[in-house]
Every structure is written in C-alpha cells, then in structure tokens.
Coordinates of C-alpha atoms in Angstrom, one line a residue:
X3 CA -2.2 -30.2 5.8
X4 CA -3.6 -27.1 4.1
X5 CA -1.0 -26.0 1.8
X6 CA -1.0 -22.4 0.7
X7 CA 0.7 -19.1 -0.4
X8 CA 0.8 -16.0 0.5
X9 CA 1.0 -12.6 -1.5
X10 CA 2.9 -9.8 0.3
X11 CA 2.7 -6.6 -1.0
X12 CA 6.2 -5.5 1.1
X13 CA 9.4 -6.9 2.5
X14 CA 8.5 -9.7 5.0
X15 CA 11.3 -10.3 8.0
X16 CA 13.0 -13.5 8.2
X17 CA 11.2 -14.0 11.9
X18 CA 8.0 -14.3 10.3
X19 CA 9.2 -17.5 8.3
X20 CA 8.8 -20.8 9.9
X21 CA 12.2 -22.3 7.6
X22 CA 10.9 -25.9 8.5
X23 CA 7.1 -25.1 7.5
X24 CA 7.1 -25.9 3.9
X25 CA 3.3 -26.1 3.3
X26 CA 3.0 -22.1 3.5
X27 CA 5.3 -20.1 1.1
X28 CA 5.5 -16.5 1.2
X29 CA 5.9 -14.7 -2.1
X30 CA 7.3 -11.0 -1.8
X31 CA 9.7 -8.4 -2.9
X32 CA 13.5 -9.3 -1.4
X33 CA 13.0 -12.0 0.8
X34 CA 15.4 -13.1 3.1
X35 CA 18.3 -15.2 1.5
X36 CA 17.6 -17.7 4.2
X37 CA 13.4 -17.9 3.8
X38 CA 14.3 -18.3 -0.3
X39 CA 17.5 -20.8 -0.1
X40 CA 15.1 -23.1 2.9
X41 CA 12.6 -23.0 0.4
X42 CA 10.0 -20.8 1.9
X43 CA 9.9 -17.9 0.1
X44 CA 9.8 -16.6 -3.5
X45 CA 10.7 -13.5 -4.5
X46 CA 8.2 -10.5 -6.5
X47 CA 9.8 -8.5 -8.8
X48 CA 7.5 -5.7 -9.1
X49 CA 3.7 -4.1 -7.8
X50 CA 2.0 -5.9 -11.1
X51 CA 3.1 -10.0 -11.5
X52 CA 0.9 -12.4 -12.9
X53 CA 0.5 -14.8 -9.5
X54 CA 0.6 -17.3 -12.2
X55 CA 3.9 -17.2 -12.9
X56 CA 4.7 -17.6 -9.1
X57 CA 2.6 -20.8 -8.7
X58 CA 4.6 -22.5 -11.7
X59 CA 7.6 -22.0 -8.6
X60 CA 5.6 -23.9 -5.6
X61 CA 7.0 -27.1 -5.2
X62 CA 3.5 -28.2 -4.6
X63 CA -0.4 -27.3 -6.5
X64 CA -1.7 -24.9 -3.5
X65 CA -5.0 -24.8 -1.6
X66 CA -5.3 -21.1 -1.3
X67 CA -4.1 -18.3 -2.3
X68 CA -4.1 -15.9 0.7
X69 CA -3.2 -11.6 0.1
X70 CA -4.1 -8.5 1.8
X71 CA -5.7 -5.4 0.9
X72 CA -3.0 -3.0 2.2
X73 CA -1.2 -1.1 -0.9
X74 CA -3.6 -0.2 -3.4
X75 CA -1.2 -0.3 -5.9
X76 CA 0.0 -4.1 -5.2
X77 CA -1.8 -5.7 -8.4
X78 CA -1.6 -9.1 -9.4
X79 CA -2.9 -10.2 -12.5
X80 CA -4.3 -13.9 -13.0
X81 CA -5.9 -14.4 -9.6
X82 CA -9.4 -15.6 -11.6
X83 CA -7.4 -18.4 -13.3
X84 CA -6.0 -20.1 -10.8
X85 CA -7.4 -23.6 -9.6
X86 CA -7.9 -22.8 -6.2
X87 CA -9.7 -20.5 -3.5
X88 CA -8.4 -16.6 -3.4
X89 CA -8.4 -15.2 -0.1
X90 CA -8.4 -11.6 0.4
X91 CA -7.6 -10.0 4.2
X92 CA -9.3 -6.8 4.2
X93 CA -7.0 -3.9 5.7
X94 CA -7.8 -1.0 7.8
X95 CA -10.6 0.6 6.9
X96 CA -11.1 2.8 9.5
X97 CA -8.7 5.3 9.2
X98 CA -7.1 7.0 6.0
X99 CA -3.3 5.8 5.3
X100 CA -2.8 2.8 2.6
X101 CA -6.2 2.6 1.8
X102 CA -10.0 4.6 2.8
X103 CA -13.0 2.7 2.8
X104 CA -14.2 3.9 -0.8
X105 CA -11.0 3.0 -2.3
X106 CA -10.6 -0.9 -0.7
X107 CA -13.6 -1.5 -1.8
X108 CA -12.4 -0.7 -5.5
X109 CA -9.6 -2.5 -5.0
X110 CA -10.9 -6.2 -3.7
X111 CA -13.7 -5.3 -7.2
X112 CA -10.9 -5.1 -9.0
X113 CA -9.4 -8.4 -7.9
X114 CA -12.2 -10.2 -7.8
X115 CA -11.4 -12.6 -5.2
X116 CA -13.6 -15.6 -4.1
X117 CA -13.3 -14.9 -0.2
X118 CA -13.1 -11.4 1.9
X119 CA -12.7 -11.4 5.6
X120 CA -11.8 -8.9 8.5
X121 CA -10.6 -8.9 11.7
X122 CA -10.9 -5.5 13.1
X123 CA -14.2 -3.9 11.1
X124 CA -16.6 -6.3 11.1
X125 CA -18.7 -3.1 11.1
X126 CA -18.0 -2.4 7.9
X127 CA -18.6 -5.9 6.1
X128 CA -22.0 -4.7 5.0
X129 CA -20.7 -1.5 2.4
X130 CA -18.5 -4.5 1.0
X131 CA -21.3 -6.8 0.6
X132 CA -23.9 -3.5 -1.0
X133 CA -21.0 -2.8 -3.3
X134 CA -21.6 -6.5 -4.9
X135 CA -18.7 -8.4 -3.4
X136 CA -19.3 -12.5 -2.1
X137 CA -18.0 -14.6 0.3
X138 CA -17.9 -12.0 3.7
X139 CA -16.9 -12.8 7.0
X140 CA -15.2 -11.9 9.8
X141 CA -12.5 -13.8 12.6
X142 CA -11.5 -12.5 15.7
X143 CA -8.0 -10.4 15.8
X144 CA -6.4 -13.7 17.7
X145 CA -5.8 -15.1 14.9
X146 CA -3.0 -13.1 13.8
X147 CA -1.1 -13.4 16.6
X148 CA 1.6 -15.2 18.4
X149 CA 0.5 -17.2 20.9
X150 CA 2.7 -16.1 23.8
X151 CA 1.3 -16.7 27.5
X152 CA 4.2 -15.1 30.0
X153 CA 4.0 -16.7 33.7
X154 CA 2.5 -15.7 36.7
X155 CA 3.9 -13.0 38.7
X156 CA 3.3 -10.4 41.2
X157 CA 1.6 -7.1 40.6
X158 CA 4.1 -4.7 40.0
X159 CA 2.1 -2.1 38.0
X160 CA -1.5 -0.4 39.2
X161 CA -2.3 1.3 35.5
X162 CA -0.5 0.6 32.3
X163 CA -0.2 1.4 28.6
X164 CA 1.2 -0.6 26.3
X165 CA 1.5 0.5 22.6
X166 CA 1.5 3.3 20.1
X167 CA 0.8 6.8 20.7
X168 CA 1.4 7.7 17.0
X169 CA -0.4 11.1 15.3
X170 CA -2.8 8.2 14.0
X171 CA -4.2 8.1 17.7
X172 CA -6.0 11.6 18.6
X173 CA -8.5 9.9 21.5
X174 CA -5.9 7.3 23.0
X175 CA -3.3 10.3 23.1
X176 CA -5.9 12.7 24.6
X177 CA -6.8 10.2 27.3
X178 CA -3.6 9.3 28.1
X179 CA -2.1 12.6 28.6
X180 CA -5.2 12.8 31.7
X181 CA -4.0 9.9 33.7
X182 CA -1.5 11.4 35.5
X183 CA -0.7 7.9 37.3
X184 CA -0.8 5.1 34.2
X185 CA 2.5 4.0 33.3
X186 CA 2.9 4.3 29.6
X187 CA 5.4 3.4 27.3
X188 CA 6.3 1.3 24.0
X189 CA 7.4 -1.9 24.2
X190 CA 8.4 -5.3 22.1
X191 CA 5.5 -7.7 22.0
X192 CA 6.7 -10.2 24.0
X193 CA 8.1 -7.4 27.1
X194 CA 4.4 -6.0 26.4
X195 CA 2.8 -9.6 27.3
X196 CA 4.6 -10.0 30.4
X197 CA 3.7 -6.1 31.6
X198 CA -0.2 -7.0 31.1
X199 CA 0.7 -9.6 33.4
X200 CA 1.9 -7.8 36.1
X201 CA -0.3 -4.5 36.4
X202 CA -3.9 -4.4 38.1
X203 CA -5.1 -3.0 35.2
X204 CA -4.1 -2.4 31.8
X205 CA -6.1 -0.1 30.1
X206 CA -6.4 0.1 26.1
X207 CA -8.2 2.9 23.8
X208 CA -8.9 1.9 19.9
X209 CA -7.8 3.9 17.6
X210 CA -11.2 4.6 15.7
X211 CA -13.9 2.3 17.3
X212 CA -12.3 -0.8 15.9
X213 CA -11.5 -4.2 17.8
X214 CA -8.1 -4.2 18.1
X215 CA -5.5 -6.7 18.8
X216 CA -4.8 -5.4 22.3
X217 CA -7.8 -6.3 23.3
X218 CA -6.8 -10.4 22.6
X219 CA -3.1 -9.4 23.9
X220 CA -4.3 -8.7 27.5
X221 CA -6.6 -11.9 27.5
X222 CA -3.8 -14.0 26.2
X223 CA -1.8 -12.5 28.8
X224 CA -4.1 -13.4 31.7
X225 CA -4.5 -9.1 32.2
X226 CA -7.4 -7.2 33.1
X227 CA -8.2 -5.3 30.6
X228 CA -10.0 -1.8 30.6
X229 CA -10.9 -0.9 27.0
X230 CA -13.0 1.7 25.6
X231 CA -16.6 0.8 25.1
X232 CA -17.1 0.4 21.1
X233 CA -20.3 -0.3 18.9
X234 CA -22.2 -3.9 19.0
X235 CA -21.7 -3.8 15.4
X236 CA -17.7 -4.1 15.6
X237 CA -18.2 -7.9 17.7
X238 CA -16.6 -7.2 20.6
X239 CA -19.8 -8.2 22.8
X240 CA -20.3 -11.3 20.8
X241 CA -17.2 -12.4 22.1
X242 CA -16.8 -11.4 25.2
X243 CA -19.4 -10.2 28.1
X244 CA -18.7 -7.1 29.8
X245 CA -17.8 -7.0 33.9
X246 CA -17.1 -10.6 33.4
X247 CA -14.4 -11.5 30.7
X248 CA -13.3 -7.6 30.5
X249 CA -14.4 -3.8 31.5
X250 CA -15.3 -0.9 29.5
X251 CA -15.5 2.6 29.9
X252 CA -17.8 5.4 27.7
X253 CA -16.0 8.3 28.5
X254 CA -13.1 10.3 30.2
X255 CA -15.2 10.1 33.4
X256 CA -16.1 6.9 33.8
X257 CA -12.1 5.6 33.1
X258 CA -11.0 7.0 36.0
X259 CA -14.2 6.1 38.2
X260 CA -13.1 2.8 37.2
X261 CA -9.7 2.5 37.7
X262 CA -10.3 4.2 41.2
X263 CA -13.0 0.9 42.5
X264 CA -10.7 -1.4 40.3
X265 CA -7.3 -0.3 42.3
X266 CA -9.4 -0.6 45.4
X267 CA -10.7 -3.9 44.8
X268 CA -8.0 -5.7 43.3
X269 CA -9.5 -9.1 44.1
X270 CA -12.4 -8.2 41.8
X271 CA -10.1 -7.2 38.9
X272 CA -8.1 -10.2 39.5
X273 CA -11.3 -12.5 38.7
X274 CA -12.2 -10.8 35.9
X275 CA -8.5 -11.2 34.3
X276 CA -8.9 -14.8 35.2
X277 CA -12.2 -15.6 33.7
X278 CA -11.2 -13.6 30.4
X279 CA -7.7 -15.7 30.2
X280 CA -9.6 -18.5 30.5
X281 CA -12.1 -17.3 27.6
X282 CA -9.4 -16.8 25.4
X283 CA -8.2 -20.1 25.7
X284 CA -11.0 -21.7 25.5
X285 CA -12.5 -20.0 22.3
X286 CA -10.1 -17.2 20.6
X287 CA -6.6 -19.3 20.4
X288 CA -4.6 -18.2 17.0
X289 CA -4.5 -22.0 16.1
X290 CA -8.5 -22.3 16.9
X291 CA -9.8 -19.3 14.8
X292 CA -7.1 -20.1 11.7
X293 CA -8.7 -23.6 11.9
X294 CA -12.3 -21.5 11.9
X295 CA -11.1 -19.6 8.6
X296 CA -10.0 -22.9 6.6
X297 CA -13.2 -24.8 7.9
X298 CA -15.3 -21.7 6.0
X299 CA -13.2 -21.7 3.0
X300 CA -13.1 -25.8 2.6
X301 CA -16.2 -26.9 4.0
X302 CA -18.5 -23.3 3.8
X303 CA -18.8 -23.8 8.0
X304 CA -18.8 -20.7 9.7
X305 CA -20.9 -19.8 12.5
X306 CA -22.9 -17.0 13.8
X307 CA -21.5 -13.9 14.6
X308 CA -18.7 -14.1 11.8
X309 CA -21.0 -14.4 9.4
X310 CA -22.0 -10.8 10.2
X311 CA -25.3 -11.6 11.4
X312 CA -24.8 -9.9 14.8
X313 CA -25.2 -6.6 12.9
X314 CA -28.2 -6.9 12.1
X315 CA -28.6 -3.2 10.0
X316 CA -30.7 -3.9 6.3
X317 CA -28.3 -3.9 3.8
X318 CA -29.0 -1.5 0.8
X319 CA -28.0 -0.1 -2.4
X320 CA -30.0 3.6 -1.7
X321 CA -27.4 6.1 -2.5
X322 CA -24.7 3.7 -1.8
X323 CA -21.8 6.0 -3.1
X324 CA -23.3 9.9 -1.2
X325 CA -23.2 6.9 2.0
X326 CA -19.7 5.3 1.6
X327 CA -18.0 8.9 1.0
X328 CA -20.1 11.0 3.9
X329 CA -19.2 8.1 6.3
X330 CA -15.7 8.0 5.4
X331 CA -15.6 12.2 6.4
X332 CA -17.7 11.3 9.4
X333 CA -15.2 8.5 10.5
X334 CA -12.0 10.5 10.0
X335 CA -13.5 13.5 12.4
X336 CA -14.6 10.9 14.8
X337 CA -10.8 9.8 14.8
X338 CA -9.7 13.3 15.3
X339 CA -11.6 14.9 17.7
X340 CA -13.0 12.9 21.4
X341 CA -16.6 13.2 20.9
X342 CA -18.6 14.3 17.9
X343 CA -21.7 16.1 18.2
X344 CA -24.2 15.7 15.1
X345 CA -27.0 16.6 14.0
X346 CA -28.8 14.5 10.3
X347 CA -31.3 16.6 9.5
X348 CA -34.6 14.9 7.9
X349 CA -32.1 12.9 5.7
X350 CA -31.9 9.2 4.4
X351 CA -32.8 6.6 7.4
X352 CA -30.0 4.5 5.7
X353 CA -27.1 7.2 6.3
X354 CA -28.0 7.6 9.7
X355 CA -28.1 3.9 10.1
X356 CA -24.3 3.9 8.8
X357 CA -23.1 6.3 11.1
X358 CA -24.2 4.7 14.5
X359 CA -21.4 2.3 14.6
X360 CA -19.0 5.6 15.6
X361 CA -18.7 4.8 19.1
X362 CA -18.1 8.8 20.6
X363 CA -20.6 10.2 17.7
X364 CA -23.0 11.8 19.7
X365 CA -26.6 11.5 17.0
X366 CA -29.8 13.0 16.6
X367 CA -31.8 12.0 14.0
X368 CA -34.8 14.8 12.6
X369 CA -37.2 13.0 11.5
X370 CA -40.5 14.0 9.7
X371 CA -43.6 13.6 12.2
X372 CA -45.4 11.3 9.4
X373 CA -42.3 9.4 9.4
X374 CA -41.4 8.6 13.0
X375 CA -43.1 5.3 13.7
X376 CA -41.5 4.1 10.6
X377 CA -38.4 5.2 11.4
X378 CA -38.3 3.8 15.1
X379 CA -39.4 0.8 13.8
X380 CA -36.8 0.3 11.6
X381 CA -34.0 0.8 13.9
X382 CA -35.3 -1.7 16.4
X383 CA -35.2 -4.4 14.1
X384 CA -31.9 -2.7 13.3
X385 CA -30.8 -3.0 17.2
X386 CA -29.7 0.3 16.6
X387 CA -32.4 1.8 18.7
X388 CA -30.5 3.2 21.4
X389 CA -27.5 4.6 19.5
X390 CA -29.5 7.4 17.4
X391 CA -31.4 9.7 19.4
X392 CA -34.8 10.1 17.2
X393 CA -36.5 14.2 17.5
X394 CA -38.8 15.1 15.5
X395 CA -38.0 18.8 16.8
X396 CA -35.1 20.5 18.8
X397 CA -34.6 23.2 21.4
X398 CA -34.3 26.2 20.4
X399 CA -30.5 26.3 22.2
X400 CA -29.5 23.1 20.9
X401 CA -26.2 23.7 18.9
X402 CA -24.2 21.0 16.8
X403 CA -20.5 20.6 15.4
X404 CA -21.8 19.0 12.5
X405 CA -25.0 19.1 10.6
X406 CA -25.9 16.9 7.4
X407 CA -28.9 17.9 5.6
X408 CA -30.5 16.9 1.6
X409 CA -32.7 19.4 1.1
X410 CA -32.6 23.2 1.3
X411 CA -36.3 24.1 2.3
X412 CA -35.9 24.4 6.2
X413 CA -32.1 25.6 5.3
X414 CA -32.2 28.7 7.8
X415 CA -33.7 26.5 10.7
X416 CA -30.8 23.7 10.1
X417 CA -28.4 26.3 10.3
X418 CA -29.7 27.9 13.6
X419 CA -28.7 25.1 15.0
X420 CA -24.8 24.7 13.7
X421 CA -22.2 26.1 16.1
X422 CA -19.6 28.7 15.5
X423 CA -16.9 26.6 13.6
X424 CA -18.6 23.6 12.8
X425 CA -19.4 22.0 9.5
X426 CA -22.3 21.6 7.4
X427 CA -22.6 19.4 5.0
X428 CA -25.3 19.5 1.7
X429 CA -25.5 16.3 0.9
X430 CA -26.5 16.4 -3.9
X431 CA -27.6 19.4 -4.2
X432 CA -29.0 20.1 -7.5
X433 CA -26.1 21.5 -9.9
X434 CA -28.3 23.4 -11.3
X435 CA -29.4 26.0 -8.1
X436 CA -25.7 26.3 -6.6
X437 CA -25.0 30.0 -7.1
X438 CA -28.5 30.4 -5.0
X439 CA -27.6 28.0 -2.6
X440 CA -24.4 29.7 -1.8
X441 CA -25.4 33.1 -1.9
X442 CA -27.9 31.7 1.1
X443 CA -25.6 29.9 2.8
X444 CA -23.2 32.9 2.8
X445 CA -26.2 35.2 5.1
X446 CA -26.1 32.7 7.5
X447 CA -21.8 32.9 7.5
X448 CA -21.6 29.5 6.4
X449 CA -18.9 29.4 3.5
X450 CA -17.5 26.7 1.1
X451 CA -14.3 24.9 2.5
X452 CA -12.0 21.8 1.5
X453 CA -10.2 19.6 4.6
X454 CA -7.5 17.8 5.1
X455 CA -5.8 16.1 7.4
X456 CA -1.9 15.7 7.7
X457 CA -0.5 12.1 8.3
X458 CA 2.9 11.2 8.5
X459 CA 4.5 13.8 6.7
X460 CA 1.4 13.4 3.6
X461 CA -2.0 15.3 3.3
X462 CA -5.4 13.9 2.9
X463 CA -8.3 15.4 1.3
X464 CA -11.5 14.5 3.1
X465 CA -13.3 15.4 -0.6
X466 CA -17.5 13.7 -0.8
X467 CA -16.0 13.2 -4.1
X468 CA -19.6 15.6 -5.7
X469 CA -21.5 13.5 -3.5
X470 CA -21.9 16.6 -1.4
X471 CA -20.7 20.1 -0.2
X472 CA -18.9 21.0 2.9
X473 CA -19.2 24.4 4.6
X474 CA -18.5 25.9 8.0
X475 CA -20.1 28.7 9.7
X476 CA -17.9 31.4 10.8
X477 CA -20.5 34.0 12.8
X478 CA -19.2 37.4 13.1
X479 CA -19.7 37.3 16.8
X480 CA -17.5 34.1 17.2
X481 CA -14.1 34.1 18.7
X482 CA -12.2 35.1 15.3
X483 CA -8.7 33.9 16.3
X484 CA -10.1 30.5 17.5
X485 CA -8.6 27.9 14.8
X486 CA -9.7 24.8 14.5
X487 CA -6.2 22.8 14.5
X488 CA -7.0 19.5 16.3
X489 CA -4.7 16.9 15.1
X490 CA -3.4 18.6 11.6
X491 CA -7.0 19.1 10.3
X492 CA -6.6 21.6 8.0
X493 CA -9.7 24.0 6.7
X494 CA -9.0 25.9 3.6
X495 CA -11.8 28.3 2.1
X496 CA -12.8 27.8 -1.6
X497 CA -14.6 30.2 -3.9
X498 CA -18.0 29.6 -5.5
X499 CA -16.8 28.7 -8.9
X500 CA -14.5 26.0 -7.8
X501 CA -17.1 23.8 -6.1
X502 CA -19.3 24.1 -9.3
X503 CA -16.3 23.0 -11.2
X504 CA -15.8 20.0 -8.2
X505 CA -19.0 18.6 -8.6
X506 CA -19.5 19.3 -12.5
X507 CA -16.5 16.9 -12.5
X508 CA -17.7 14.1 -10.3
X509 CA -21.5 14.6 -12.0
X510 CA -22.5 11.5 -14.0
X511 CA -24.6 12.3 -17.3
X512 CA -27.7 11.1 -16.3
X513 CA -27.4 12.9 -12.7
X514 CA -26.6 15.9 -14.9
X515 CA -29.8 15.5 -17.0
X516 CA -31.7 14.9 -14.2
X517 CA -30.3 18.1 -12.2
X518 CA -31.5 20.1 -15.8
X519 CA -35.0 18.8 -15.9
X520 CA -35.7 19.6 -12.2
X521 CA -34.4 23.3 -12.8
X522 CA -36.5 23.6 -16.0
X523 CA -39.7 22.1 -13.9
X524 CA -38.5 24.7 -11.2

C-alpha cells in the first residue's frame, strides 16, 4: 500500500478524511480535532514550514509527497531533501484567480518538484515543459472524484444544468440565459448525480476551453451529456469519441439544433448515455486513473495520450516569455466575451501556434507569401491545420476585435482592419522609437490603454508585463457612448509617458542595449 502525504495549502473538511485510512495523512492549517486525534491529519502552522519538520510526525517513512499549485504564497521549504518522490497537482491555469499561467509556472520553478501533472489543461503542459520543468503528464479529471453511480430511474427532466454560474463563467452564463426551457440550478454533488440521471440531456459549458469534471460526472452518472466542443489539445477526444460516448456543440446554434433532434429522439440519446457510462467504467474510474498516476511515479509507466503526445505542437523556447504573457491576455478575453475574432498579423508562427487551443477564438494567420508553404507545413505536422485560418491577404472589409502585430512597417494596413473598440496589440517594440510609434498610432485613433478585469470583489491587471503594448481604436465616427463593459472588463486610457516608464521597467539590459544599437543603426 502506497503510503503518502499530502500538503494543503487551506483548511481541509473532516469529510474529506477517511479516519480509518492511515497510509494517507493530510497535513494543513486547523484540521479537524477528529482527522488529528484518529491520526490522520497534522496540523501547518503557517504559509512557509519546512515539510521536513512535518515528516519527523508520520508514523511511517512516506512514498510521496503529494501538494497542489493553488496559493502562490503556500511555500514549503525542504521539498529537495526529502527521500522520496514530490508530486506537484498543477491548478487552474486557465483563468486568473489563485494563480495565471505566468505566475504557476514560477511557482512549481521555485519548488522544484520531481513530478507535475494536470487534469484539466493538458493544453498547457507544453509552456511548463519550454519553461525547463521535468516529469509532465496529464490524468483524466476522474480521478478526483467520488465515485458515486445513483440508480436507474425514469426521465423526469428534458434539459438540465447542474453547477455554477459564478462571474468566473461569462460563456456558460450567456448560453444559459438563451435556453428558455433547460432547468438550471445548483445542487450538492451527490443530488447533482442523480439529476444527470434523470434528464434526456444534460448539457454542460467549460468555463474557458478546459475539460472539466462535469464532463466525467455525467458519464459516471450514466447521463447524456451535451458539452461544448473544445480543442484536440485539451484530451477530451482522446478519451472519448464524439456522437458515440457523448455530443458536442460549436456554437449557440448548433445547441439548440441539438437539443431539438435529441428531445425528439430520446432512444438515440439514451444509447449514447449508455455507451459513455459504460466508457467510464471501463477506462476513467477514480480508483483506475489514481492507480495510472502511482504506476508513472513508481514504475515511469504512463501511456499515450497522458504523456502529452496527442498535442502534437513543437515545443520551443522562441520568445517564450512575449508568448506566455500575450496568451494569458488572449485567454482571459476568450473567457469574457463568446467568440473572439483575431487577427496575427505576419507575426511569430510559434504565437499563433499557442493560441489555437482557444476553442471560440476565431484566427487568421497573415502570413508572408515566401513564407506560406512553410508555414502550412508546419501546422499540419502540428495537427493544428484546421484551427488557424492561413491568408496571405484580406478583404478590404474584413474587420477584427483584436489584432497582434511585431513590426510597424504595414502599421496603417493592420489598423484598417481593427474595428471600432477593439484592441491592438504591439508586440516589443523597440524602446527606443515609442514617442513615433504613438504619435502614429494616435492618426489612426488607436490610443494607449491598461485592462482589467474585476473578480470576486478584487481587480486584475491583464499587464504583457513590457512584452508588448495594448491599444484600442476609438474612430470618431464610432458609437461614442458604446462601452465596452462585458463581464467587469475594465479599459482605462494611459498617457504616452507612462508606457515608456512600463516597459523601461520590465526592459532587461541587454534588450535595452539592443533597442539602442538598432536606433543608432536607424
């Protein structure tokens, strides 16, 4: 029997204890007077403990050490030292909240532990593996939850939600509030279970393009489950075969074309639920992927796709830090708003390449005529072919919400093409030619801003961190009191002088030098 501890980084309830299971101790701050006196739990006195110091308490030498990347501030010291496996959860990464992207991936560098593993972005495994960290993989969401099959019953539901609607959930809430006949509501896990039992169809929307646990809920449950159609890149259709184990819709349209021939042909549903129940069993059982997570860590067995081989996208270090940062800004407006139109204008294959995975980001890719066979190559091999739309020139009416560009030769053309409100982004522009690229920028109405986003009561500021400049065009024959307010985004005009300071700050010295010698050349 593996015998292991975990590291909480909050409270954990006394349900999630088993008080007879004494070859997994859970060490975190006030634990249940029960879980500590049964001998299950151990208590952490503060964010920064040596782990050390905990282990001396185990009543036995442990196999792994197990933690989560959830609070960025949760640090314990001594992880290196110990005589056994570290095992590091990676959190959500596809959303802001206790950690972004950029900043979990300085966190698990900082801890420097021996295995990293995901259950919801498998998508994003490849920034942490380009940022130098070993031992990736991913595991189905099954395995972190309790197995729970309610009994048969009749169909007492035709179309349900189950789950939150929180501010955190801009597409899900905007879909939901356009199916006037789905039955929606919050309920307890287990209440939940039993309802995906007894509806036609349960339909479920991720929160950012992630594989969430919903998804493994309604198959556990023996539901038919109607989920929004996400990237190859997250795993989902590694798992599980679309029109047989599950369905999917793309878009607003195609839900309710669905859920009208589902409702009508309830035997058809009914298989599907049946054949993905039986799936789920077979293959994604809690008990069966945990035993998939110990057999990698013990034996170094893991199989294809959780090795991450089903994305197959060339991992790179090519401006690793301008494509973390843009991605992150690019993810958080693909959160907010339902689709995302965007345009990358003649920039780095590799960025593009990054964004596909965003399941309602509409892209076209501008690529140099000498550089189009090159390109298209590289995105088959990719298997990204059919998520980037490749032009190597656009209508003269084609307009975009967002436009990321490099350079600032074609600058007027780029901007010809950037709606009234949206956002362009310059992606390191030389420090030393700012002033002239603003005073530009500012003929075609396109004027320095900062965003955030308001979450729970605290503000988020969507910064490229001097990786890049953001700007939106406001044309004079736009609709002037049309505000861009979708979901707390918040836009906030800067002058000139403050985003020279902004990326003087984030400017490394030898970016700095280089930026001077290319100005003195010019």
């Amino acid at each position: 029997m593996i015998k292991e501890l975990l590291l909480h980084h909050k409270p954990v309830p006394l349900s999630s204890f088993e008080l007879s299971q004494f070859s997994r101790i859970i060490a975190c701050p006030n634990p249940p007077i029960e879980a500590v006196q049964a001998g299950c739990a151990i208590a952490i006195e503060d964010d920064r403990f040596n782990v050390r110091q905990i282990v001396k308490q185990l009543p036995f030498e442990p196999d792994l050490v197990s933690l989560s990347a959830r609070l960025m501030s949760f640090q314990p010291r001594g992880l290196s030292q110990l005589n056994c496996p570290t095992v590091m959860k990676l959190g959500d990464t596809f959303h802001f909240g206790d950690g972004a992207l950029s900043q979990m991936i300085r966190y698990c560098q900082q801890l420097g532990c021996d295995y990293h593993w995901t259950y919801q972005s498998p998508q994003h495994l490849h920034f942490f593996a380009e940022s130098g960290l070993k031992n990736l993989f991913w595991l189905p969401v099954s395995i972190v939850l309790d197995f729970y099959v309610p009994p048969a019953s009749e169909k007492i539901y035709d179309v349900i939600f189950r789950g939150s609607k929180s501010e955190l959930h801009c597409y899900r809430n905007y879909l939901l509030a356009r199916l006037n006949h789905c039955d929606v509501q919050t309920k307890d896990y287990v209440s939940s279970l039993q309802d995906y039992a007894k509806a036609h169809i349960v339909v479920n929307t991720s929160l950012n393009g992630d594989l969430n646990r919903r998804v493994f809920e309604v198959l556990m449950a023996g539901g038919f489950l109607l989920t929004d159609r996400i990237r190859p890149q997250t795993g989902l259709f590694e798992l599980l075969e679309e029109g047989v184990h599950f369905e999917c819709y793309g878009n607003e349209t195609e839900l309710h074309d669905k859920i009208q021939f589902y409702l009508a042909h309830p035997e058809k549903a009914a298989q599907i639920a049946a054949t993905g129940h039986q799936r789920f069993l077979d293959r994604y059982s809690p008990q069966a992927i945990q035993q998939k997570l110990y057999d990698y860590i013990f034996n170094h067995q893991i199989e294809s796709p959780f090795q991450g081989d089903h994305d197959r996208r060339s991992q790179s270090t090519v401006k690793l830090q301008t494509r973390i940062k843009l991605y992150e800004l690019v993810q958080e407006l693909h959160r907010i708003y339902p689709a995302v139109n965007l345009l990358c204008d003649r920039i780095s294959p590799e960025i593009v390449s990054d964004l596909a995975d965003l399941s309602r980001l509409d892209l076209t890719y501008r690529v140099e005529p000498n550089q189009i066979t090159k390109v298209q190559s590289a995105y088959m091999q990719a298997g990204i072919q059919n998520q980037i739309r490749l032009q190597q020139s656009l209508q003269a009416d084609s307009t975009f919400q967002l436009v990321l560009m490099d350079h600032a030769e074609s600058l007027q053309d780029s901007i010809a093409h950037l709606s009234h409100l949206g956002f362009l982004i310059v992606l390191n522009p030389r420090l030393m030619a700012l002033q002239q690229l603003n005073r530009c920028l500012e003929q075609y109405y396109c004027f320095p801003i900062e965003l955030s986003v308001e979450l729970f009561g605290r503000s988020y500021c969507l910064s490229l961190e001097g990786q890049g400049i953001l700007y939106q065009k406001i044309t004079p024959e736009g609709d002037s009191t049309k505000k861009d307010c979708v979901a707390n985004l918040a836009v906030k005009q800067i002058p000139v002088e403050k985003v020279i300071k902004q990326q003087v700050k984030h400017r490394s010295v030898v970016r700095f030098a280089i930026d001077l010698l290319r100005s003195i050349r010019l």
